[in-house]
PDB file of C-alpha atoms in Angstrom:
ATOM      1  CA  UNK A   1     -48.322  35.129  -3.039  1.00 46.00           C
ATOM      2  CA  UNK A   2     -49.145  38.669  -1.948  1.00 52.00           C
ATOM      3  CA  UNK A   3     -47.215  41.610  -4.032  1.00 57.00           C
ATOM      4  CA  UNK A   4     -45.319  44.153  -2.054  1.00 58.00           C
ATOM      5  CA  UNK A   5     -42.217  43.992   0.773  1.00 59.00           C
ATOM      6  CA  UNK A   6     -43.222  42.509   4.465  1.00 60.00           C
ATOM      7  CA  UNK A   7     -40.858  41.726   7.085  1.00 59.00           C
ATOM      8  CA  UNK A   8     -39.195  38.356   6.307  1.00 59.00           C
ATOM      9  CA  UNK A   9     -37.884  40.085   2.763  1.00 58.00           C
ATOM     10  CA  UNK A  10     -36.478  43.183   4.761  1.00 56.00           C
ATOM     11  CA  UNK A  11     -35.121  41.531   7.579  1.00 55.00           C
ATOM     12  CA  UNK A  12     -32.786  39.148   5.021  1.00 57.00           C
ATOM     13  CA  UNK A  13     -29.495  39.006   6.294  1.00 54.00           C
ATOM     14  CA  UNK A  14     -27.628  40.233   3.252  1.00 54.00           C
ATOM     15  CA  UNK A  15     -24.095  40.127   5.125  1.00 48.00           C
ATOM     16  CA  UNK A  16     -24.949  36.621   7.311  1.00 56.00           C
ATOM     17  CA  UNK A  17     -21.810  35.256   5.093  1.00 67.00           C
ATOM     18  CA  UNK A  18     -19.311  37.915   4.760  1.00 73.00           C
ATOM     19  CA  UNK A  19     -17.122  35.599   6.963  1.00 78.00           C
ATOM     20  CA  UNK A  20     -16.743  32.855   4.537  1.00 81.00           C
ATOM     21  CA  UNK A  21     -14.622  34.822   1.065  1.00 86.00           C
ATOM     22  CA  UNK A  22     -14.646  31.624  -0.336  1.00 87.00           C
ATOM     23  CA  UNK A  23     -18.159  30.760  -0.511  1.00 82.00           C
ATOM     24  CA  UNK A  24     -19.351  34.469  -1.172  1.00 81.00           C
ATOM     25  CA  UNK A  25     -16.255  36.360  -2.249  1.00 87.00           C
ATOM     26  CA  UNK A  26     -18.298  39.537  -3.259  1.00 85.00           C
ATOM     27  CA  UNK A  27     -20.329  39.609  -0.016  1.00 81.00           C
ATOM     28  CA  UNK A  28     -16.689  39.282   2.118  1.00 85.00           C
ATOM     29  CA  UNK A  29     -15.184  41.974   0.117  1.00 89.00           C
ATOM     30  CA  UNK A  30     -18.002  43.931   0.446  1.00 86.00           C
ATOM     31  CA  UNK A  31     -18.683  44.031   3.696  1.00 82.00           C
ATOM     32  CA  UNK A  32     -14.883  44.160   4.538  1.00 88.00           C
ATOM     33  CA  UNK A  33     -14.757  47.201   1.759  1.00 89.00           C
ATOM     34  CA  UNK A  34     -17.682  48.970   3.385  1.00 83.00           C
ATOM     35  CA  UNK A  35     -16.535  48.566   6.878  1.00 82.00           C
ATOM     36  CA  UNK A  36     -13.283  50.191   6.075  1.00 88.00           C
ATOM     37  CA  UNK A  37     -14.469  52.878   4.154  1.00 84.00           C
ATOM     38  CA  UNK A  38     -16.753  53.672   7.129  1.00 80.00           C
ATOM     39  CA  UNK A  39     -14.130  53.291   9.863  1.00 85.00           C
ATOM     40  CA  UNK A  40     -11.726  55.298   7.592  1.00 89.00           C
ATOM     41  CA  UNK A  41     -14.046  58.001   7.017  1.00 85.00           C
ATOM     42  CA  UNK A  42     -14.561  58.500  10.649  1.00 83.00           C
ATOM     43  CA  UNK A  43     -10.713  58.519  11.592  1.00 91.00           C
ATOM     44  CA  UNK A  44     -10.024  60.438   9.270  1.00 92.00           C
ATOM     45  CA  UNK A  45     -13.112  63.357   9.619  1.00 88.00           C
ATOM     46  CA  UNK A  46     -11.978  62.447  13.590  1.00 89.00           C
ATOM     47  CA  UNK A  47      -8.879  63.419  13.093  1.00 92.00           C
ATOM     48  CA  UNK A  48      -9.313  66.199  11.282  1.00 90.00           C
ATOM     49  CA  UNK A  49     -11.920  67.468  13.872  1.00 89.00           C
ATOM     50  CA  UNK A  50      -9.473  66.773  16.938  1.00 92.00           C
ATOM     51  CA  UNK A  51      -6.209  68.677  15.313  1.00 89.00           C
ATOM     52  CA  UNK A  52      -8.787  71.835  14.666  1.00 88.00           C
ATOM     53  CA  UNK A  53     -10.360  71.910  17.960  1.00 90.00           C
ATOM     54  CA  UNK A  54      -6.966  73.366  20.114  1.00 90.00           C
ATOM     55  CA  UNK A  55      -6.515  75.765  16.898  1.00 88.00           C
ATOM     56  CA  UNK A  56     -10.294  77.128  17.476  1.00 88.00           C
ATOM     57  CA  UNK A  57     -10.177  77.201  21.262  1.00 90.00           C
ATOM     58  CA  UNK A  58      -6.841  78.971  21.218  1.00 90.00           C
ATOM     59  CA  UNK A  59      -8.287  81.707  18.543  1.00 86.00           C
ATOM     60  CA  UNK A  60     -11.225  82.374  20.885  1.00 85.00           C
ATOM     61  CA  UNK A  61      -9.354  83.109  23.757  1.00 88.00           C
ATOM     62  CA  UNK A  62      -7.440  85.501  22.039  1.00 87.00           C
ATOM     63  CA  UNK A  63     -10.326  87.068  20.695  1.00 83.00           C
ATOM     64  CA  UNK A  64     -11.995  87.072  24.154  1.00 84.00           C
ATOM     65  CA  UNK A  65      -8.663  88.174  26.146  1.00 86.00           C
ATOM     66  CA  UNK A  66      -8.585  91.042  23.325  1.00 85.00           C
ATOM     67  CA  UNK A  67     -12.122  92.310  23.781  1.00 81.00           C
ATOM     68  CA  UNK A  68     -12.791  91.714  20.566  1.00 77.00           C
ATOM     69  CA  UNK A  69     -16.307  92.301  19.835  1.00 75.00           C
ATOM     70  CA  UNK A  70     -18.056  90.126  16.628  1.00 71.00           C
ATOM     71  CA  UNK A  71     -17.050  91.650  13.453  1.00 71.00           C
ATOM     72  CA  UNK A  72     -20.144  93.228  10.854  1.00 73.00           C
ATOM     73  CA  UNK A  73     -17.555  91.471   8.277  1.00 74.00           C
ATOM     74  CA  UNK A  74     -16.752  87.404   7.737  1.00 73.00           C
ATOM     75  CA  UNK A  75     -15.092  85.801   5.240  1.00 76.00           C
ATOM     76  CA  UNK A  76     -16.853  82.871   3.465  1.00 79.00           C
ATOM     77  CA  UNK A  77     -14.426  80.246   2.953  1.00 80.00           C
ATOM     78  CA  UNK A  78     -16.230  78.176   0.336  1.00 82.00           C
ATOM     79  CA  UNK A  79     -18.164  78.779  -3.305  1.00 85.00           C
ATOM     80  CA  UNK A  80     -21.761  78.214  -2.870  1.00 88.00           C
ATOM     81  CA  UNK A  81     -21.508  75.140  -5.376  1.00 86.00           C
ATOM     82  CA  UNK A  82     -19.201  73.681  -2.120  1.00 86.00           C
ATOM     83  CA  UNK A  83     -21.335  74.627   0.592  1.00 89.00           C
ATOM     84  CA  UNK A  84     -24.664  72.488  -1.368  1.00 91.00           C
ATOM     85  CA  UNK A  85     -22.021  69.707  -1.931  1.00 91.00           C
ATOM     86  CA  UNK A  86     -21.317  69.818   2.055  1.00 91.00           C
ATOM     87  CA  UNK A  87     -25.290  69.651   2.920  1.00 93.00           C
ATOM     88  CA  UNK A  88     -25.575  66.646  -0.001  1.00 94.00           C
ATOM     89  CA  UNK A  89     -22.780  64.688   1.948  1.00 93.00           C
ATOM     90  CA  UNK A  90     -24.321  64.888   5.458  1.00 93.00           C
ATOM     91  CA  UNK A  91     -27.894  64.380   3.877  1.00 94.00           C
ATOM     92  CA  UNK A  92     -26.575  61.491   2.066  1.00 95.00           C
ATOM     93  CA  UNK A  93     -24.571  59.983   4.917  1.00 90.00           C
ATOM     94  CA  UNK A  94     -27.510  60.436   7.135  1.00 91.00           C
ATOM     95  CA  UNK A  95     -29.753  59.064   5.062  1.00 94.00           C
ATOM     96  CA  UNK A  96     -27.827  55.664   3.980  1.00 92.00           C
ATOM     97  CA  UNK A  97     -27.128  55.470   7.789  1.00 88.00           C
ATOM     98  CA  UNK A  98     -30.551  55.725   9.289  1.00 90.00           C
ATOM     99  CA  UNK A  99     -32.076  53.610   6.172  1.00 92.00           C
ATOM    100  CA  UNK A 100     -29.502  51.071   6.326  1.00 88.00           C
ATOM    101  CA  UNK A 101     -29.513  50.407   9.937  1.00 86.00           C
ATOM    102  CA  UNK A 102     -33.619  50.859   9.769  1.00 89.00           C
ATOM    103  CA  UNK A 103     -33.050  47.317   6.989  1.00 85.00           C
ATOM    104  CA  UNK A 104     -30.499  45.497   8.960  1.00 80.00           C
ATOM    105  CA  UNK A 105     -32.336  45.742  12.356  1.00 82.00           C
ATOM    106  CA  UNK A 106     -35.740  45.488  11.234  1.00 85.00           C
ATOM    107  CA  UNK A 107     -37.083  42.656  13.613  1.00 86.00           C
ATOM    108  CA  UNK A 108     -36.507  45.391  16.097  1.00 88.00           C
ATOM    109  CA  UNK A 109     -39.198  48.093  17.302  1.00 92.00           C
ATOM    110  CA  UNK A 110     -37.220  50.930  17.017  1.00 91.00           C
ATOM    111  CA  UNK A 111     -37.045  50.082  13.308  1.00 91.00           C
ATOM    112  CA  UNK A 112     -40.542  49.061  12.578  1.00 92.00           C
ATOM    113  CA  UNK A 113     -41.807  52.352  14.034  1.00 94.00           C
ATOM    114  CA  UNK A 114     -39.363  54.235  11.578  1.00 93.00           C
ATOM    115  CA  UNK A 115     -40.105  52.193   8.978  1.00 93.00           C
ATOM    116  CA  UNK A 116     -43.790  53.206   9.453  1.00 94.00           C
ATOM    117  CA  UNK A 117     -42.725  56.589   9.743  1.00 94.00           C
ATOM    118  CA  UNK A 118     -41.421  56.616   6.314  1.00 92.00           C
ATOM    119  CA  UNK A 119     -43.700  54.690   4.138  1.00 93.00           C
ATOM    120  CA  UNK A 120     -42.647  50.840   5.021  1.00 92.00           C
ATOM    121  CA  UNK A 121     -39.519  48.757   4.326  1.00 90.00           C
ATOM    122  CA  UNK A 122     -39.884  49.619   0.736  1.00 91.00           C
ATOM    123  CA  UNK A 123     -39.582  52.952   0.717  1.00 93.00           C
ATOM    124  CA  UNK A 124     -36.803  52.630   2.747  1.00 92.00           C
ATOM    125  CA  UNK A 125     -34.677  50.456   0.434  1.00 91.00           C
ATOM    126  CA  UNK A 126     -35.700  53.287  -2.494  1.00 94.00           C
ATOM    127  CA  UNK A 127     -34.433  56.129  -0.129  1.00 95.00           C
ATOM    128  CA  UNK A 128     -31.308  53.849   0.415  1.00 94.00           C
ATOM    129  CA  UNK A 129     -30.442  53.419  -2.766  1.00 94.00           C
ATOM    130  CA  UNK A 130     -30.995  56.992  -3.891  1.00 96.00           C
ATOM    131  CA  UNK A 131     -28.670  58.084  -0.960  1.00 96.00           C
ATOM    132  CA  UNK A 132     -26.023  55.278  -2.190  1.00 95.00           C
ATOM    133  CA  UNK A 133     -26.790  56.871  -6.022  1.00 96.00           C
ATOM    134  CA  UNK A 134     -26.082  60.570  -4.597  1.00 96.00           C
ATOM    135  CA  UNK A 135     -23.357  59.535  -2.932  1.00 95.00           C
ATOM    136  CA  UNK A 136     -21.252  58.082  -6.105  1.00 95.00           C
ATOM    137  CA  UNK A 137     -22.585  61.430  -7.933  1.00 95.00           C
ATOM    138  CA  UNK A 138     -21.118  63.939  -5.396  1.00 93.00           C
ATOM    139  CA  UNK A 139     -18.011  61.450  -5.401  1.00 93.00           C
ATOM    140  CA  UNK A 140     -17.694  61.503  -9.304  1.00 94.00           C
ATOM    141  CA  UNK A 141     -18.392  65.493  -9.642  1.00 92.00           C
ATOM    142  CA  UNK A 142     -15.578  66.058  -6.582  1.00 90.00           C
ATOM    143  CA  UNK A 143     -12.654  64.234  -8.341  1.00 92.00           C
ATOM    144  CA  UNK A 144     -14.212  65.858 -11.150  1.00 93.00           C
ATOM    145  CA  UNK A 145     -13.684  69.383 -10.410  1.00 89.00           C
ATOM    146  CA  UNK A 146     -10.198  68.472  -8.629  1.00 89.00           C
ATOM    147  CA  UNK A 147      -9.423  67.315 -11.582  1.00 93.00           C
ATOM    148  CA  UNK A 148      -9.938  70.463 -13.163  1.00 92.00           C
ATOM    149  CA  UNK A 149      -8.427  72.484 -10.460  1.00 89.00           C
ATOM    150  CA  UNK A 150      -5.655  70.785 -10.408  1.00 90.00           C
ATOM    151  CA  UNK A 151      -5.129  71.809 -14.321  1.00 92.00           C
ATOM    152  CA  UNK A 152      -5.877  74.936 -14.357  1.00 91.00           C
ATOM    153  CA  UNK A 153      -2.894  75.385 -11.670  1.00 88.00           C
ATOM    154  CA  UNK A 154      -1.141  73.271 -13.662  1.00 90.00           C
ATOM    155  CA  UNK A 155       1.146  71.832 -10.747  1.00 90.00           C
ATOM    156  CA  UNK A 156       1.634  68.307 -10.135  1.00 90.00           C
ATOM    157  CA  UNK A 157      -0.732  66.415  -7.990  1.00 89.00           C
ATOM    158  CA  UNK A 158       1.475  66.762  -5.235  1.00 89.00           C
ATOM    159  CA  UNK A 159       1.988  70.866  -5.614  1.00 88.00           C
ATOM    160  CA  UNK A 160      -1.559  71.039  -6.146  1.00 87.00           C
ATOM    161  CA  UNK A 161      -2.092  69.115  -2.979  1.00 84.00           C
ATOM    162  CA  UNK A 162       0.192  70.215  -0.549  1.00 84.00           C
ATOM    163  CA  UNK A 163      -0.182  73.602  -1.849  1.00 78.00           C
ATOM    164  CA  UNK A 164      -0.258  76.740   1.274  1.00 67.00           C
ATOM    165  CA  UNK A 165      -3.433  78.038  -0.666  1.00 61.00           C
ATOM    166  CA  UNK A 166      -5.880  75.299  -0.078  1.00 49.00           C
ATOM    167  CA  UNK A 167      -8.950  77.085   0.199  1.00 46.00           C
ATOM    168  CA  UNK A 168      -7.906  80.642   1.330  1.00 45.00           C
ATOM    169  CA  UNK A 169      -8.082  81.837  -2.579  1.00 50.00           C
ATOM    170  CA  UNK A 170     -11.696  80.759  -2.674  1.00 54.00           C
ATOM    171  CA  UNK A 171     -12.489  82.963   0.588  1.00 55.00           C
ATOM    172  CA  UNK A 172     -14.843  85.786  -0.331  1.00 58.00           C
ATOM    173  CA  UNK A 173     -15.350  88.923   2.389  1.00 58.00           C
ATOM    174  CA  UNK A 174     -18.642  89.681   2.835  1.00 55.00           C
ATOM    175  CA  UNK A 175     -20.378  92.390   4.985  1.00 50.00           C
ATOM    176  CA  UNK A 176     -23.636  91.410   7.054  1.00 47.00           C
TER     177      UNK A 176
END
């Protein structure tokens, strides 16, 4: 028996049962979890994205009807600590997705040539699974920090969310 990862380990079909939750609950809850997390992440990051869009387009024609040329001044909406946890989640996300997909699919080409690319099956499971690992710490450190927004405001959880002020008090003016 040979040490290391090879095909026929990567290319196990972890979620060939998630249709059966009585022979593999946890698999069928899983999957079923993970799918709607997905899907719900996407409406929701879709939605948001689609009710900004007329907002943005309608600012730029003003600015354009107005003559307005681009300003030496902008206002930086978030902290700095916000802006690295931004980059983490579409590093993260990006990384679980291509790695994931890159395990699932691996009889294909497409995947064998990434896997290649970044050190074998292995190394993808490890970059997986430290994706999946930075995802639950960005996760735990956000409801974290809301946490302790939300008591230094001291409102209730729906003042503090529904609050006018989202993030305009944490918008700094800077000069270029």
């Amino acid at each position: 028996m040979s040490s290391g990862f090879h095909r026929r380990f990567a290319g196990y079909l972890t979620h060939a049962t998630h249709h059966d939750p009585h022979k593999y609950p946890f698999l069928f809850y899983t999957f079923w979890g993970m799918t709607t997390l997905l899907l719900g992440t996407l409406l929701v990051s879709g939605s948001h994205t689609i009710a900004w869009l007329p907002r943005s387009l309608q600012y730029r024609r003003e600015l354009k009807a107005a003559h307005v040329e681009e300003s030496p001044v902008y206002v930086r909406r978030f902290e700095k600590l916000h802006r690295n946890l931004h980059l983490t989640v579409i590093v993260s996300f990006f990384g679980l997705a291509i790695t994931g997909m890159m395990l699932k699919f691996s009889y294909a080409g497409w995947a064998q040539g990434l896997s290649r690319l970044l050190g074998g099956f292995e190394a993808a499971g490890f970059i997986h699974r430290a994706c999946a690992v930075l995802t639950f710490g960005y996760f735990a450190f956000h409801v974290r920090d809301l946490i302790r927004k939300k008591r230094e405001a001291r409102k209730t959880w729906r003042q503090f969310i529904l609050a006018r002020r989202a993030c305009c008090s944490t918008a700094t003016i800077c000069a270029n």
